[in-house]
């Protein structure tokens, strides 16, 4: 009987531990924002700096994609191939300037703010001064642009009409509680977009404290059982 009682107590403790672990943090929230990309030949690489800091060379291709994502690893790439020759075919070279090809992808309806419809993806060739930044090249072909007070890129060609890096809940609705700090959106390099939104894959401190408390209770129960047997 005593052995059965002790086994039962241990099973209860184990079940409680598993229940606490199962109550870990929910999946990290996503953020709705314009991410910034650079050509890597035939594909795209997430930019490590914001467009106001990047000063691309003549012949470069820069991409912008609007989507909901958790961080830079999860961010959606532009859906057009970064082909400078094709994008800038109708814009001849000119002395004292450089040409920057731009791919602007407003994303899908699933990523759009409530009540808004994303425009079709498009490309453009910006002819700008040799020292122009990617942000200046974008401004040359995609006005109006909208920025936040901390230099975060909020809208390209007026899309979206409102919001800026807002946190998005599981039902796709944005809330003003958080904002993405993206390399595509703000001048400093970051990660969600680039950074700020990635969630931890391990248990939180609160969960670990809870597990510790349950284990202590379990040890106490076993000790008490042994005392009774003795």
PDB file of C-alpha atoms in Angstrom:
ATOM      1  CA  UNK A   1       0.000   0.000   0.000  1.00  0.00           C
ATOM      2  CA  UNK A   2       2.802   2.374   0.898  1.00  0.00           C
ATOM      3  CA  UNK A   3       4.558   1.689  -2.398  1.00  0.00           C
ATOM      4  CA  UNK A   4       1.328   2.239  -4.280  1.00  0.00           C
ATOM      5  CA  UNK A   5       0.778   5.511  -2.433  1.00  0.00           C
ATOM      6  CA  UNK A   6       4.263   6.710  -3.226  1.00  0.00           C
ATOM      7  CA  UNK A   7       3.882   5.775  -6.899  1.00  0.00           C
ATOM      8  CA  UNK A   8       0.604   7.640  -7.032  1.00  0.00           C
ATOM      9  CA  UNK A   9       2.220  10.717  -5.485  1.00  0.00           C
ATOM     10  CA  UNK A  10       5.038  10.639  -8.039  1.00  0.00           C
ATOM     11  CA  UNK A  11       2.591  10.332 -10.909  1.00  0.00           C
ATOM     12  CA  UNK A  12       0.681  13.332  -9.592  1.00  0.00           C
ATOM     13  CA  UNK A  13       3.911  15.324  -9.400  1.00  0.00           C
ATOM     14  CA  UNK A  14       4.916  14.317 -12.926  1.00  0.00           C
ATOM     15  CA  UNK A  15       1.502  15.265 -14.279  1.00  0.00           C
ATOM     16  CA  UNK A  16       1.700  18.654 -12.603  1.00  0.00           C
ATOM     17  CA  UNK A  17       5.160  19.302 -14.062  1.00  0.00           C
ATOM     18  CA  UNK A  18       3.968  18.426 -17.552  1.00  0.00           C
ATOM     19  CA  UNK A  19       0.931  20.650 -17.119  1.00  0.00           C
ATOM     20  CA  UNK A  20       3.114  23.598 -16.122  1.00  0.00           C
ATOM     21  CA  UNK A  21       5.462  23.025 -19.045  1.00  0.00           C
ATOM     22  CA  UNK A  22       2.496  22.820 -21.383  1.00  0.00           C
ATOM     23  CA  UNK A  23       1.420  26.264 -20.215  1.00  0.00           C
ATOM     24  CA  UNK A  24       4.529  27.858 -21.747  1.00  0.00           C
ATOM     25  CA  UNK A  25       4.449  31.167 -23.610  1.00  0.00           C
ATOM     26  CA  UNK A  26       2.249  31.453 -26.672  1.00  0.00           C
ATOM     27  CA  UNK A  27       3.795  31.732 -30.109  1.00  0.00           C
ATOM     28  CA  UNK A  28       5.464  35.080 -30.622  1.00  0.00           C
ATOM     29  CA  UNK A  29       3.282  37.737 -32.202  1.00  0.00           C
ATOM     30  CA  UNK A  30       3.794  38.866 -35.760  1.00  0.00           C
ATOM     31  CA  UNK A  31       4.318  42.420 -36.968  1.00  0.00           C
ATOM     32  CA  UNK A  32       2.977  44.128 -40.085  1.00  0.00           C
ATOM     33  CA  UNK A  33       5.678  46.150 -41.819  1.00  0.00           C
ATOM     34  CA  UNK A  34       7.686  46.909 -44.966  1.00  0.00           C
ATOM     35  CA  UNK A  35      10.838  44.774 -45.008  1.00  0.00           C
ATOM     36  CA  UNK A  36      13.906  45.805 -46.989  1.00  0.00           C
ATOM     37  CA  UNK A  37      15.880  43.451 -49.260  1.00  0.00           C
ATOM     38  CA  UNK A  38      18.994  43.527 -51.436  1.00  0.00           C
ATOM     39  CA  UNK A  39      19.739  41.525 -54.543  1.00  0.00           C
ATOM     40  CA  UNK A  40      21.940  38.453 -54.128  1.00  0.00           C
ATOM     41  CA  UNK A  41      22.219  37.717 -57.827  1.00  0.00           C
ATOM     42  CA  UNK A  42      19.076  35.806 -58.768  1.00  0.00           C
ATOM     43  CA  UNK A  43      17.534  35.995 -55.282  1.00  0.00           C
ATOM     44  CA  UNK A  44      17.046  38.231 -52.249  1.00  0.00           C
ATOM     45  CA  UNK A  45      18.982  38.798 -49.028  1.00  0.00           C
ATOM     46  CA  UNK A  46      17.455  40.530 -46.007  1.00  0.00           C
ATOM     47  CA  UNK A  47      19.166  43.900 -45.602  1.00  0.00           C
ATOM     48  CA  UNK A  48      21.312  44.390 -42.501  1.00  0.00           C
ATOM     49  CA  UNK A  49      20.846  48.180 -42.572  1.00  0.00           C
ATOM     50  CA  UNK A  50      17.910  50.448 -43.181  1.00  0.00           C
ATOM     51  CA  UNK A  51      17.364  52.020 -46.624  1.00  0.00           C
ATOM     52  CA  UNK A  52      18.422  55.448 -45.377  1.00  0.00           C
ATOM     53  CA  UNK A  53      21.882  54.056 -44.570  1.00  0.00           C
ATOM     54  CA  UNK A  54      22.415  51.875 -47.636  1.00  0.00           C
ATOM     55  CA  UNK A  55      24.002  53.682 -50.588  1.00  0.00           C
ATOM     56  CA  UNK A  56      23.805  51.176 -53.442  1.00  0.00           C
ATOM     57  CA  UNK A  57      26.085  51.258 -56.455  1.00  0.00           C
ATOM     58  CA  UNK A  58      24.901  51.813 -59.989  1.00  0.00           C
ATOM     59  CA  UNK A  59      23.229  48.615 -61.187  1.00  0.00           C
ATOM     60  CA  UNK A  60      21.992  47.504 -57.761  1.00  0.00           C
ATOM     61  CA  UNK A  61      18.513  46.083 -57.138  1.00  0.00           C
ATOM     62  CA  UNK A  62      16.645  46.881 -53.918  1.00  0.00           C
ATOM     63  CA  UNK A  63      13.416  45.223 -52.777  1.00  0.00           C
ATOM     64  CA  UNK A  64      10.575  46.192 -50.443  1.00  0.00           C
ATOM     65  CA  UNK A  65       7.930  43.727 -49.255  1.00  0.00           C
ATOM     66  CA  UNK A  66       4.899  44.403 -47.044  1.00  0.00           C
ATOM     67  CA  UNK A  67       3.854  41.430 -44.929  1.00  0.00           C
ATOM     68  CA  UNK A  68       3.141  40.106 -41.469  1.00  0.00           C
ATOM     69  CA  UNK A  69       6.096  38.249 -40.020  1.00  0.00           C
ATOM     70  CA  UNK A  70       7.686  37.410 -36.707  1.00  0.00           C
ATOM     71  CA  UNK A  71      11.272  38.401 -37.526  1.00  0.00           C
ATOM     72  CA  UNK A  72      13.835  38.555 -40.330  1.00  0.00           C
ATOM     73  CA  UNK A  73      13.990  34.755 -40.592  1.00  0.00           C
ATOM     74  CA  UNK A  74      10.241  34.606 -41.090  1.00  0.00           C
ATOM     75  CA  UNK A  75       9.871  37.649 -43.332  1.00  0.00           C
ATOM     76  CA  UNK A  76       8.402  37.220 -46.821  1.00  0.00           C
ATOM     77  CA  UNK A  77      10.627  38.105 -49.775  1.00  0.00           C
ATOM     78  CA  UNK A  78       9.582  40.235 -52.743  1.00  0.00           C
ATOM     79  CA  UNK A  79       7.834  38.068 -55.343  1.00  0.00           C
ATOM     80  CA  UNK A  80       9.640  39.540 -58.352  1.00  0.00           C
ATOM     81  CA  UNK A  81      13.099  38.502 -59.539  1.00  0.00           C
ATOM     82  CA  UNK A  82      15.802  41.160 -58.966  1.00  0.00           C
ATOM     83  CA  UNK A  83      16.647  41.659 -62.640  1.00  0.00           C
ATOM     84  CA  UNK A  84      18.372  45.023 -63.146  1.00  0.00           C
ATOM     85  CA  UNK A  85      18.673  44.687 -66.924  1.00  0.00           C
ATOM     86  CA  UNK A  86      14.959  44.120 -67.333  1.00  0.00           C
ATOM     87  CA  UNK A  87      13.784  46.708 -64.779  1.00  0.00           C
ATOM     88  CA  UNK A  88      16.010  49.510 -66.060  1.00  0.00           C
ATOM     89  CA  UNK A  89      15.832  48.640 -69.761  1.00  0.00           C
ATOM     90  CA  UNK A  90      13.901  51.828 -70.495  1.00  0.00           C
ATOM     91  CA  UNK A  91      16.103  54.110 -68.391  1.00  0.00           C
ATOM     92  CA  UNK A  92      19.407  54.846 -70.160  1.00  0.00           C
ATOM     93  CA  UNK A  93      22.559  55.574 -68.193  1.00  0.00           C
ATOM     94  CA  UNK A  94      23.439  59.239 -67.748  1.00  0.00           C
ATOM     95  CA  UNK A  95      26.689  60.858 -66.669  1.00  0.00           C
ATOM     96  CA  UNK A  96      26.724  62.103 -63.095  1.00  0.00           C
ATOM     97  CA  UNK A  97      23.928  59.745 -62.004  1.00  0.00           C
ATOM     98  CA  UNK A  98      23.377  56.117 -61.074  1.00  0.00           C
ATOM     99  CA  UNK A  99      20.464  53.781 -61.726  1.00  0.00           C
ATOM    100  CA  UNK A 100      18.887  51.708 -58.952  1.00  0.00           C
ATOM    101  CA  UNK A 101      16.291  49.071 -59.799  1.00  0.00           C
ATOM    102  CA  UNK A 102      13.482  48.751 -57.270  1.00  0.00           C
ATOM    103  CA  UNK A 103      11.003  45.940 -56.665  1.00  0.00           C
ATOM    104  CA  UNK A 104       8.000  47.082 -54.607  1.00  0.00           C
ATOM    105  CA  UNK A 105       5.740  44.276 -53.399  1.00  0.00           C
ATOM    106  CA  UNK A 106       2.750  45.376 -51.237  1.00  0.00           C
ATOM    107  CA  UNK A 107       2.048  41.767 -50.301  1.00  0.00           C
ATOM    108  CA  UNK A 108      -1.156  39.781 -50.193  1.00  0.00           C
ATOM    109  CA  UNK A 109      -4.684  40.457 -48.985  1.00  0.00           C
ATOM    110  CA  UNK A 110      -4.003  38.220 -45.971  1.00  0.00           C
ATOM    111  CA  UNK A 111      -1.314  40.657 -44.797  1.00  0.00           C
ATOM    112  CA  UNK A 112      -3.270  43.828 -45.521  1.00  0.00           C
ATOM    113  CA  UNK A 113      -4.715  45.947 -42.698  1.00  0.00           C
ATOM    114  CA  UNK A 114      -8.476  45.658 -42.226  1.00  0.00           C
ATOM    115  CA  UNK A 115     -10.390  47.476 -44.952  1.00  0.00           C
ATOM    116  CA  UNK A 116      -7.414  47.879 -47.295  1.00  0.00           C
ATOM    117  CA  UNK A 117      -6.496  46.120 -50.532  1.00  0.00           C
ATOM    118  CA  UNK A 118      -2.819  45.873 -51.472  1.00  0.00           C
ATOM    119  CA  UNK A 119      -1.792  47.370 -54.831  1.00  0.00           C
ATOM    120  CA  UNK A 120      -0.206  45.097 -57.428  1.00  0.00           C
ATOM    121  CA  UNK A 121       3.550  44.488 -57.151  1.00  0.00           C
ATOM    122  CA  UNK A 122       5.592  46.702 -59.434  1.00  0.00           C
ATOM    123  CA  UNK A 123       9.122  47.585 -60.422  1.00  0.00           C
ATOM    124  CA  UNK A 124      10.755  50.934 -61.101  1.00  0.00           C
ATOM    125  CA  UNK A 125      14.140  52.285 -62.125  1.00  0.00           C
ATOM    126  CA  UNK A 126      15.351  55.288 -60.159  1.00  0.00           C
ATOM    127  CA  UNK A 127      17.996  57.549 -61.674  1.00  0.00           C
ATOM    128  CA  UNK A 128      19.551  59.431 -58.781  1.00  0.00           C
ATOM    129  CA  UNK A 129      22.747  61.185 -57.744  1.00  0.00           C
ATOM    130  CA  UNK A 130      25.833  58.996 -57.202  1.00  0.00           C
ATOM    131  CA  UNK A 131      25.699  59.373 -53.408  1.00  0.00           C
ATOM    132  CA  UNK A 132      21.944  58.754 -53.043  1.00  0.00           C
ATOM    133  CA  UNK A 133      20.667  56.236 -50.510  1.00  0.00           C
ATOM    134  CA  UNK A 134      18.176  53.461 -51.185  1.00  0.00           C
ATOM    135  CA  UNK A 135      15.565  55.567 -49.382  1.00  0.00           C
ATOM    136  CA  UNK A 136      16.204  58.474 -51.751  1.00  0.00           C
ATOM    137  CA  UNK A 137      15.946  56.160 -54.750  1.00  0.00           C
ATOM    138  CA  UNK A 138      12.603  54.883 -53.425  1.00  0.00           C
ATOM    139  CA  UNK A 139      11.362  58.446 -52.910  1.00  0.00           C
ATOM    140  CA  UNK A 140      12.220  59.263 -56.523  1.00  0.00           C
ATOM    141  CA  UNK A 141       9.777  56.687 -57.913  1.00  0.00           C
ATOM    142  CA  UNK A 142       7.255  55.741 -55.204  1.00  0.00           C
ATOM    143  CA  UNK A 143       5.851  58.837 -53.506  1.00  0.00           C
ATOM    144  CA  UNK A 144       4.113  59.474 -51.240  1.00  0.00           C
ATOM    145  CA  UNK A 145       6.174  57.780 -48.550  1.00  0.00           C
ATOM    146  CA  UNK A 146       5.178  57.884 -44.904  1.00  0.00           C
ATOM    147  CA  UNK A 147       7.604  57.595 -41.988  1.00  0.00           C
ATOM    148  CA  UNK A 148       7.135  57.408 -38.243  1.00  0.00           C
ATOM    149  CA  UNK A 149       8.790  59.824 -35.816  1.00  0.00           C
ATOM    150  CA  UNK A 150      11.646  57.346 -35.319  1.00  0.00           C
ATOM    151  CA  UNK A 151      12.375  57.073 -39.074  1.00  0.00           C
ATOM    152  CA  UNK A 152      10.472  53.827 -39.578  1.00  0.00           C
ATOM    153  CA  UNK A 153       9.135  53.386 -43.111  1.00  0.00           C
ATOM    154  CA  UNK A 154       5.359  53.077 -42.738  1.00  0.00           C
ATOM    155  CA  UNK A 155       3.942  53.409 -46.265  1.00  0.00           C
ATOM    156  CA  UNK A 156       5.071  53.299 -49.897  1.00  0.00           C
ATOM    157  CA  UNK A 157       2.951  55.095 -52.496  1.00  0.00           C
ATOM    158  CA  UNK A 158       0.448  55.690 -49.717  1.00  0.00           C
ATOM    159  CA  UNK A 159       0.036  52.017 -48.775  1.00  0.00           C
ATOM    160  CA  UNK A 160      -1.036  51.246 -46.158  1.00  0.00           C
ATOM    161  CA  UNK A 161      -3.067  54.335 -45.345  1.00  0.00           C
ATOM    162  CA  UNK A 162      -2.499  53.947 -41.607  1.00  0.00           C
ATOM    163  CA  UNK A 163      -0.517  51.904 -39.122  1.00  0.00           C
ATOM    164  CA  UNK A 164       3.203  51.404 -38.772  1.00  0.00           C
ATOM    165  CA  UNK A 165       4.836  48.155 -37.696  1.00  0.00           C
ATOM    166  CA  UNK A 166       1.911  47.255 -35.473  1.00  0.00           C
ATOM    167  CA  UNK A 167       1.716  43.969 -33.635  1.00  0.00           C
ATOM    168  CA  UNK A 168      -0.748  41.562 -35.198  1.00  0.00           C
ATOM    169  CA  UNK A 169      -2.770  39.031 -33.240  1.00  0.00           C
ATOM    170  CA  UNK A 170      -3.623  35.510 -34.366  1.00  0.00           C
ATOM    171  CA  UNK A 171      -6.807  36.689 -36.102  1.00  0.00           C
ATOM    172  CA  UNK A 172      -4.786  39.053 -38.311  1.00  0.00           C
ATOM    173  CA  UNK A 173      -5.931  42.235 -36.563  1.00  0.00           C
ATOM    174  CA  UNK A 174      -3.304  44.779 -35.643  1.00  0.00           C
ATOM    175  CA  UNK A 175      -2.953  46.277 -32.202  1.00  0.00           C
ATOM    176  CA  UNK A 176      -0.947  49.394 -31.330  1.00  0.00           C
ATOM    177  CA  UNK A 177       0.760  47.716 -28.403  1.00  0.00           C
ATOM    178  CA  UNK A 178       3.993  46.888 -30.205  1.00  0.00           C
ATOM    179  CA  UNK A 179       5.943  47.800 -33.295  1.00  0.00           C
ATOM    180  CA  UNK A 180       8.558  46.164 -35.460  1.00  0.00           C
ATOM    181  CA  UNK A 181      12.074  47.556 -35.382  1.00  0.00           C
ATOM    182  CA  UNK A 182      13.017  46.478 -38.846  1.00  0.00           C
ATOM    183  CA  UNK A 183      16.150  47.063 -40.852  1.00  0.00           C
ATOM    184  CA  UNK A 184      13.734  47.665 -43.697  1.00  0.00           C
ATOM    185  CA  UNK A 185      11.798  50.203 -41.755  1.00  0.00           C
ATOM    186  CA  UNK A 186      14.132  52.068 -39.461  1.00  0.00           C
ATOM    187  CA  UNK A 187      17.609  53.459 -39.991  1.00  0.00           C
ATOM    188  CA  UNK A 188      19.338  51.277 -37.345  1.00  0.00           C
ATOM    189  CA  UNK A 189      20.036  47.691 -38.315  1.00  0.00           C
ATOM    190  CA  UNK A 190      17.890  45.222 -36.498  1.00  0.00           C
ATOM    191  CA  UNK A 191      16.105  42.036 -36.866  1.00  0.00           C
ATOM    192  CA  UNK A 192      12.105  41.923 -36.617  1.00  0.00           C
ATOM    193  CA  UNK A 193      12.174  43.410 -39.215  1.00  0.00           C
ATOM    194  CA  UNK A 194      15.121  42.843 -38.488  1.00  0.00           C
ATOM    195  CA  UNK A 195      14.380  42.472 -34.984  1.00  0.00           C
ATOM    196  CA  UNK A 196      12.492  43.068 -32.116  1.00  0.00           C
ATOM    197  CA  UNK A 197       9.853  40.565 -32.343  1.00  0.00           C
ATOM    198  CA  UNK A 198      11.372  37.145 -32.278  1.00  0.00           C
ATOM    199  CA  UNK A 199      10.002  34.942 -29.535  1.00  0.00           C
ATOM    200  CA  UNK A 200      12.013  32.675 -27.252  1.00  0.00           C
ATOM    201  CA  UNK A 201      11.655  28.971 -27.894  1.00  0.00           C
ATOM    202  CA  UNK A 202      12.364  27.992 -24.277  1.00  0.00           C
ATOM    203  CA  UNK A 203      10.178  28.260 -21.181  1.00  0.00           C
ATOM    204  CA  UNK A 204       9.833  31.642 -19.549  1.00  0.00           C
ATOM    205  CA  UNK A 205      11.188  32.514 -16.120  1.00  0.00           C
ATOM    206  CA  UNK A 206       7.686  32.236 -14.667  1.00  0.00           C
ATOM    207  CA  UNK A 207       7.300  28.734 -16.030  1.00  0.00           C
ATOM    208  CA  UNK A 208      10.658  27.667 -14.585  1.00  0.00           C
ATOM    209  CA  UNK A 209       9.703  29.047 -11.175  1.00  0.00           C
ATOM    210  CA  UNK A 210       6.436  27.146 -11.360  1.00  0.00           C
ATOM    211  CA  UNK A 211       8.226  23.929 -12.247  1.00  0.00           C
ATOM    212  CA  UNK A 212      10.635  24.420  -9.362  1.00  0.00           C
ATOM    213  CA  UNK A 213       7.750  24.907  -6.941  1.00  0.00           C
ATOM    214  CA  UNK A 214       6.013  21.754  -8.159  1.00  0.00           C
ATOM    215  CA  UNK A 215       9.225  19.738  -7.843  1.00  0.00           C
ATOM    216  CA  UNK A 216       9.739  20.962  -4.291  1.00  0.00           C
ATOM    217  CA  UNK A 217       6.214  19.883  -3.402  1.00  0.00           C
ATOM    218  CA  UNK A 218       6.922  16.503  -4.966  1.00  0.00           C
ATOM    219  CA  UNK A 219      10.100  16.041  -2.941  1.00  0.00           C
ATOM    220  CA  UNK A 220       8.255  16.973   0.224  1.00  0.00           C
ATOM    221  CA  UNK A 221       5.556  14.405  -0.544  1.00  0.00           C
ATOM    222  CA  UNK A 222       8.144  11.655  -1.061  1.00  0.00           C
ATOM    223  CA  UNK A 223       9.961  12.552   2.171  1.00  0.00           C
ATOM    224  CA  UNK A 224       6.688  12.509   4.082  1.00  0.00           C
ATOM    225  CA  UNK A 225       5.827   9.119   2.619  1.00  0.00           C
ATOM    226  CA  UNK A 226       9.170   7.696   3.726  1.00  0.00           C
ATOM    227  CA  UNK A 227       8.726   9.036   7.235  1.00  0.00           C
ATOM    228  CA  UNK A 228       5.354   7.355   7.510  1.00  0.00           C
ATOM    229  CA  UNK A 229       6.801   4.087   6.267  1.00  0.00           C
ATOM    230  CA  UNK A 230       9.634   4.323   8.799  1.00  0.00           C
TER     231      UNK A 230
END
